[in-house]
Each structure stands twice: as structure tokens, then as C-alpha cells.
mmCIF file of C-alpha atoms and ligand atoms in Angstrom:
data_model
loop_
_atom_site.group_PDB
_atom_site.id
_atom_site.type_symbol
_atom_site.label_atom_id
_atom_site.label_comp_id
_atom_site.label_asym_id
_atom_site.label_seq_id
_atom_site.Cartn_x
_atom_site.Cartn_y
_atom_site.Cartn_z
ATOM 1 C CA MET A 291 0.641 0.062 0.363
ATOM 2 C CA THR A 292 0.768 3.536 -0.549
ATOM 3 C CA THR A 293 1.852 5.636 1.856
ATOM 4 C CA GLU A 294 1.006 8.622 -0.233
ATOM 5 C CA LYS A 295 -2.054 10.749 0.354
ATOM 6 C CA LEU A 296 -4.715 9.636 -1.953
ATOM 7 C CA ASN A 297 -7.219 12.534 -4.612
ATOM 8 C CA ILE A 298 -10.525 13.149 -3.409
ATOM 9 C CA GLY A 299 -12.147 15.226 -6.194
ATOM 10 C CA ILE A 300 -15.633 16.146 -4.880
ATOM 11 C CA ILE A 301 -17.724 17.057 -7.964
ATOM 12 C CA LEU A 302 -20.680 19.331 -8.214
ATOM 13 C CA GLY A 303 -23.833 17.591 -10.230
ATOM 14 C CA SER A 304 -25.634 20.385 -10.928
ATOM 15 C CA THR A 305 -24.621 23.578 -13.414
ATOM 16 C CA ARG A 306 -27.730 25.878 -13.181
ATOM 17 C CA GLU A 307 -27.683 29.289 -12.375
ATOM 18 C CA GLY A 308 -29.242 29.387 -8.563
ATOM 19 C CA ARG A 309 -28.060 26.223 -7.643
ATOM 20 C CA VAL A 310 -27.051 24.953 -4.180
ATOM 21 C CA SER A 311 -24.345 23.101 -5.380
ATOM 22 C CA PRO A 312 -21.552 24.752 -4.517
ATOM 23 C CA GLN A 313 -23.144 24.830 -1.126
ATOM 24 C CA VAL A 314 -23.099 21.068 -0.282
ATOM 25 C CA GLY A 315 -19.894 20.515 -1.339
ATOM 26 C CA GLU A 316 -17.757 23.605 -0.196
ATOM 27 C CA TRP A 317 -19.916 22.135 3.436
ATOM 28 C CA VAL A 318 -18.547 18.224 2.813
ATOM 29 C CA LYS A 319 -15.636 19.737 1.658
ATOM 30 C CA GLY A 320 -14.736 21.071 5.697
ATOM 31 C CA ILE A 321 -15.418 18.242 7.135
ATOM 32 C CA ALA A 322 -13.412 15.788 4.922
ATOM 33 C CA ASP A 323 -10.640 18.139 5.110
ATOM 34 C CA LYS A 324 -10.669 18.395 9.204
ATOM 35 C CA ARG A 325 -10.328 14.729 7.965
ATOM 36 C CA GLY A 326 -6.480 15.020 6.897
ATOM 37 C CA ASP A 327 -6.662 12.026 5.452
ATOM 38 C CA ALA A 328 -6.946 13.089 1.583
ATOM 39 C CA ASN A 329 -6.417 15.605 -0.230
ATOM 40 C CA TYR A 330 -9.510 17.009 -1.197
ATOM 41 C CA GLU A 331 -10.734 18.985 -3.859
ATOM 42 C CA ILE A 332 -13.870 20.830 -5.288
ATOM 43 C CA VAL A 333 -14.520 19.998 -8.527
ATOM 44 C CA ASP A 334 -16.851 21.191 -10.800
ATOM 45 C CA ILE A 335 -18.524 20.749 -14.019
ATOM 46 C CA THR A 336 -19.510 23.725 -15.221
ATOM 47 C CA ASP A 337 -15.951 25.026 -15.208
ATOM 48 C CA TYR A 338 -14.736 22.725 -18.300
ATOM 49 C CA ASN A 339 -17.267 23.759 -20.595
ATOM 50 C CA LEU A 340 -17.969 20.709 -21.437
ATOM 51 C CA PRO A 341 -20.415 20.601 -24.552
ATOM 52 C CA PHE A 342 -23.338 17.542 -25.730
ATOM 53 C CA LEU A 343 -22.033 14.674 -26.123
ATOM 54 C CA GLY A 344 -21.767 14.303 -29.632
ATOM 55 C CA THR A 345 -22.592 17.780 -30.771
ATOM 56 C CA THR A 346 -19.386 18.662 -32.273
ATOM 57 C CA ASP A 347 -16.242 16.618 -32.686
ATOM 58 C CA GLY A 348 -14.551 16.690 -29.342
ATOM 59 C CA THR A 349 -11.570 18.608 -29.894
ATOM 60 C CA GLU A 350 -12.365 21.515 -26.925
ATOM 61 C CA PRO A 351 -9.829 21.285 -24.671
ATOM 62 C CA GLY A 352 -12.980 21.648 -21.612
ATOM 63 C CA ILE A 353 -12.953 17.935 -23.038
ATOM 64 C CA ALA A 354 -9.106 16.841 -22.585
ATOM 65 C CA ALA A 355 -8.863 18.802 -19.663
ATOM 66 C CA TRP A 356 -12.042 16.913 -17.848
ATOM 67 C CA ASN A 357 -10.792 13.386 -17.861
ATOM 68 C CA GLU A 358 -7.083 14.808 -17.407
ATOM 69 C CA LYS A 359 -8.894 16.271 -14.040
ATOM 70 C CA LEU A 360 -10.193 12.257 -13.311
ATOM 71 C CA ALA A 361 -7.572 10.722 -14.354
ATOM 72 C CA SER A 362 -5.559 12.742 -11.292
ATOM 73 C CA LEU A 363 -8.008 11.933 -9.091
ATOM 74 C CA ASP A 364 -8.122 7.780 -6.753
ATOM 75 C CA GLY A 365 -11.489 8.851 -5.614
ATOM 76 C CA PHE A 366 -14.899 11.194 -6.374
ATOM 77 C CA VAL A 367 -17.744 12.587 -3.859
ATOM 78 C CA PHE A 368 -20.414 12.544 -5.845
ATOM 79 C CA ILE A 369 -23.116 15.543 -4.280
ATOM 80 C CA VAL A 370 -26.177 15.073 -6.719
ATOM 81 C CA GLN A 371 -29.315 16.500 -6.790
ATOM 82 C CA GLU A 372 -32.637 15.262 -7.207
ATOM 83 C CA TYR A 373 -34.296 16.190 -11.021
ATOM 84 C CA ASN A 374 -36.981 14.421 -11.374
ATOM 85 C CA HIS A 375 -36.317 11.462 -10.520
ATOM 86 C CA SER A 376 -33.125 10.530 -11.156
ATOM 87 C CA ILE A 377 -29.584 13.274 -11.894
ATOM 88 C CA SER A 378 -29.357 15.589 -13.890
ATOM 89 C CA GLY A 379 -28.109 15.778 -17.628
ATOM 90 C CA ALA A 380 -25.692 17.676 -16.845
ATOM 91 C CA LEU A 381 -23.896 15.123 -14.320
ATOM 92 C CA LYS A 382 -24.567 11.521 -16.969
ATOM 93 C CA ASN A 383 -24.418 13.970 -19.900
ATOM 94 C CA ALA A 384 -20.005 14.598 -18.128
ATOM 95 C CA ILE A 385 -19.893 10.817 -16.731
ATOM 96 C CA ASP A 386 -20.499 10.645 -20.720
ATOM 97 C CA PHE A 387 -17.769 11.831 -21.557
ATOM 98 C CA ALA A 388 -14.394 10.234 -19.701
ATOM 99 C CA ARG A 389 -14.430 6.727 -19.967
ATOM 100 C CA GLU A 390 -11.206 4.583 -18.582
ATOM 101 C CA ALA A 391 -10.018 8.101 -15.850
ATOM 102 C CA TRP A 392 -13.416 6.352 -14.155
ATOM 103 C CA TYR A 393 -11.804 2.896 -14.240
ATOM 104 C CA ASN A 394 -11.259 0.966 -11.215
ATOM 105 C CA LYS A 395 -11.596 4.015 -8.270
ATOM 106 C CA ALA A 396 -14.524 4.478 -5.175
ATOM 107 C CA ALA A 397 -17.348 6.893 -5.170
ATOM 108 C CA GLY A 398 -19.411 8.166 -2.203
ATOM 109 C CA ILE A 399 -22.670 10.050 -2.884
ATOM 110 C CA VAL A 400 -24.691 12.739 -1.357
ATOM 111 C CA SER A 401 -28.003 13.337 -1.974
ATOM 112 C CA TYR A 402 -30.407 16.058 -1.931
ATOM 113 C CA GLY A 403 -33.815 16.065 -3.254
ATOM 114 C CA SER A 404 -37.691 16.203 -2.198
ATOM 115 C CA THR A 405 -36.552 12.713 -0.582
ATOM 116 C CA GLY A 406 -33.174 13.718 -0.148
ATOM 117 C CA GLY A 407 -32.694 12.531 -3.684
ATOM 118 C CA ALA A 408 -32.310 9.239 -3.047
ATOM 119 C CA ARG A 409 -33.994 8.216 -6.287
ATOM 120 C CA ALA A 410 -31.207 10.257 -7.760
ATOM 121 C CA ALA A 411 -28.362 8.299 -6.308
ATOM 122 C CA GLU A 412 -30.008 4.854 -7.230
ATOM 123 C CA HIS A 413 -29.622 5.381 -10.341
ATOM 124 C CA LEU A 414 -25.915 7.155 -10.231
ATOM 125 C CA ARG A 415 -25.214 3.656 -8.823
ATOM 126 C CA GLY A 416 -26.684 1.689 -11.677
ATOM 127 C CA ILE A 417 -24.440 3.912 -13.994
ATOM 128 C CA LEU A 418 -20.945 3.607 -12.074
ATOM 129 C CA GLY A 419 -20.295 0.249 -12.342
ATOM 130 C CA GLU A 420 -20.639 0.660 -16.060
ATOM 131 C CA VAL A 421 -17.734 2.696 -15.616
ATOM 132 C CA LYS A 422 -15.727 0.622 -13.400
ATOM 133 C CA VAL A 423 -16.916 2.715 -10.345
ATOM 134 C CA ALA A 424 -17.391 1.081 -6.542
ATOM 135 C CA ASP A 425 -20.189 2.961 -5.147
ATOM 136 C CA VAL A 426 -20.147 3.492 -0.827
ATOM 137 C CA ARG A 427 -22.961 2.120 0.653
ATOM 138 C CA ALA A 428 -22.690 4.655 3.248
ATOM 139 C CA HIS A 429 -25.217 7.430 2.179
ATOM 140 C CA PRO A 430 -25.922 10.508 3.687
ATOM 141 C CA THR A 431 -29.256 11.945 2.278
ATOM 142 C CA LEU A 432 -29.708 15.630 3.050
ATOM 143 C CA SER A 433 -33.782 17.774 2.777
ATOM 144 C CA LEU A 434 -35.247 20.797 0.297
ATOM 145 C CA PHE A 435 -37.458 20.734 3.283
ATOM 146 C CA THR A 436 -34.723 20.328 7.366
ATOM 147 C CA ASP A 437 -31.078 20.479 5.695
ATOM 148 C CA PHE A 438 -32.313 23.695 4.018
ATOM 149 C CA GLU A 439 -34.268 27.323 4.223
ATOM 150 C CA GLU A 440 -36.292 28.042 2.188
ATOM 151 C CA MET A 441 -34.535 25.356 -0.414
ATOM 152 C CA SER A 442 -32.144 27.354 -1.538
ATOM 153 C CA LYS A 443 -29.836 28.449 2.108
ATOM 154 C CA PHE A 444 -28.709 24.997 3.255
ATOM 155 C CA ASN A 445 -28.318 24.997 6.972
ATOM 156 C CA PRO A 446 -27.427 20.852 7.408
ATOM 157 C CA GLN A 447 -28.898 19.316 10.541
ATOM 158 C CA GLU A 448 -26.075 18.230 13.164
ATOM 159 C CA LEU A 449 -27.184 14.378 12.235
ATOM 160 C CA HIS A 450 -25.932 14.247 9.316
ATOM 161 C CA LEU A 451 -22.955 14.416 10.415
ATOM 162 C CA ASP A 452 -21.289 11.002 11.261
ATOM 163 C CA ASN A 453 -23.039 9.571 7.989
ATOM 164 C CA VAL A 454 -20.909 11.912 5.648
ATOM 165 C CA ASN A 455 -18.164 10.582 7.883
ATOM 166 C CA ALA A 456 -18.698 7.435 7.304
ATOM 167 C CA MET A 457 -19.138 7.528 3.723
ATOM 168 C CA LEU A 458 -16.141 9.261 3.671
ATOM 169 C CA ASP A 459 -13.920 6.578 5.905
ATOM 170 C CA GLU A 460 -15.662 3.452 3.110
ATOM 171 C CA THR A 461 -14.837 5.734 0.725
ATOM 172 C CA ILE A 462 -10.976 6.643 1.083
ATOM 173 C CA ALA A 463 -10.820 3.259 2.280
ATOM 174 C CA TRP A 464 -11.784 1.812 -1.116
ATOM 175 C CA SER A 465 -9.685 4.073 -3.281
ATOM 176 C CA GLY A 466 -6.616 2.739 -1.526
ATOM 177 C CA ALA A 467 -7.528 -0.661 -2.209
ATOM 178 C CA LEU A 468 -8.566 0.297 -6.097
ATOM 179 C CA LYS A 469 -5.095 1.648 -6.997
ATOM 180 C CA THR A 470 -3.744 -1.177 -5.852
ATOM 181 C CA LEU A 471 -5.891 -2.152 -9.257
ATOM 182 C CA ARG A 472 -3.702 0.733 -11.447
HETATM 183 C C1 FMN B 761 -35.993 19.698 -13.818
HETATM 184 C C2 FMN B 761 -36.008 19.731 -12.916
HETATM 185 C C3 FMN B 761 -36.866 18.382 -11.620
HETATM 186 C C4 FMN B 761 -36.470 18.829 -10.660
HETATM 187 N N1 FMN B 761 -37.179 17.519 -10.012
HETATM 188 C C5 FMN B 761 -36.654 16.707 -9.083
HETATM 189 C C6 FMN B 761 -37.585 15.184 -8.880
HETATM 190 O O1 FMN B 761 -37.900 14.565 -9.474
HETATM 191 N N2 FMN B 761 -37.526 15.445 -7.146
HETATM 192 C C7 FMN B 761 -36.799 15.989 -6.165
HETATM 193 O O2 FMN B 761 -36.852 15.531 -4.870
HETATM 194 N N3 FMN B 761 -36.519 17.155 -6.713
HETATM 195 C C8 FMN B 761 -37.193 17.373 -7.867
HETATM 196 N N4 FMN B 761 -36.048 18.418 -8.130
HETATM 197 C C9 FMN B 761 -35.525 19.854 -7.128
HETATM 198 C C10 FMN B 761 -34.415 19.750 -7.453
HETATM 199 O O3 FMN B 761 -33.923 18.502 -6.472
HETATM 200 C C11 FMN B 761 -33.672 20.460 -6.673
HETATM 201 O O4 FMN B 761 -34.600 22.381 -6.780
HETATM 202 C C12 FMN B 761 -32.617 21.329 -5.543
HETATM 203 O O5 FMN B 761 -32.458 22.117 -5.318
HETATM 204 C C13 FMN B 761 -31.590 21.232 -7.278
HETATM 205 O O6 FMN B 761 -30.669 20.986 -7.194
HETATM 206 P P1 FMN B 761 -29.415 22.653 -7.908
HETATM 207 O O7 FMN B 761 -29.788 23.543 -6.931
HETATM 208 O O8 FMN B 761 -27.472 22.323 -7.431
HETATM 209 O O9 FMN B 761 -29.639 22.165 -9.387
HETATM 210 C C14 FMN B 761 -36.504 19.437 -9.567
HETATM 211 C C15 FMN B 761 -35.343 19.771 -10.079
HETATM 212 C C16 FMN B 761 -35.218 20.677 -11.521
HETATM 213 C C17 FMN B 761 -34.824 21.599 -11.500
#
């Protein structure tokens, strides 16, 4: 096993104007950074200006940069929001834009929505299987009604803290184990 710290990307799954995912991502990063057990960074899909898959010749620099970023990471925490009982189109598009850069890595999921984003998270688990990302069981689910004020200002209940740490424990353990396969 390597003694180097793992690199974990906290991927913001939404891109819309007014999105709340940056607030949730920063909260997770704050908890993660206190642990000191990995290098955690926010990865924002909007920074890559990805086109819609298949509508261009694929030479946009953001596509290569997105793949390079993913390749530099050992594991992921997906910040997932529920859009029509699934993940956002932007996140699905971003997942589809890479292949090998995902393989043999691990991921945790933090989701939100009216029912904690559970339906979106379950869809994501199916997608991750196809790109050979092992999704861990511990899964913080945040409610738009009790963890947000007016569904826009993030104010999480304390009870989620243990679950975020459990999710990170599992993500780090599996990310380290899978690194030995690559
Ligand atoms: C197109 C659309 C569809 C949505 N569908 C659902 C849904 O099926 N279930 C749910 O719980 N919330 C749903 N929502 C509410 C979102 O989960 C909520 O707006 C959340 O803040 C979106 O994440 P974001 O702010 O990071 O974009 C939907 C929102 C949008 C914009």
C-alpha cells in the first residue's frame, strides 16, 4: 500500500444558475479537510464547458481537461441533486465524456432532494457500475425541507455529520484498495 495521500474529487453534479450544489460541496469539503486523510478538492463540471456529447467534433479543450482531472483523482464524492427522479443531465453528460479515467476507483454519494435525493442516487449507482466505479454504502441524504431554508440556503442538521464521515471512511478505504489495481 502506498503512503501517499489519495486525491479525492468532490464533484458538483448540477450546473444551473442559482444551484445549491456549491454550498453542499463546500460543507462536505470542510468536514473532509478536518480529517487530514486525503487531498480533497471541489471539481465543478461548469469549469470544463463540456458540450453535449456527440454534437461537436470532440476537440474542445474542456473535454481533454475533464479527462485529465478525472485521471488525476483516486476517488470521488458525488454531490447529487434529484432532477425528475434521476441525476441531472449535466452530470450524466459529464460521466459519459470519460471512460478509462473512471475505471477502478471508488465513490461516495451525498444527495439532496424532496426525499433526500435517494432516487437520483440509486440511478447514479447503476451508471457508476458501467464505468467501473465502486460506490460505497454509507450515503448522507439531505432534505430540501429540513436541511435548507426556503430550499435555497443550506443549513444542514447536525445528525448528518456522522454519516458524512462514514461515507468518507468507506470512500478512502476503497479508493486506496482499488489504487492497487491500476
Ligand atoms: C428540472 C428539475 C426537476 C426536479 N425534479 C425533482 C425531483 O424529481 N425530485 C426532487 O426531490 N426534486 C426535484 N427537483 C428539485 C431539485 O432537487 C432542487 O431544485 C435542487 O436544489 C436542485 O439542485 P441544484 O440547486 O444544485 O441545481 C427538480 C428541480 C429541477 C430544476
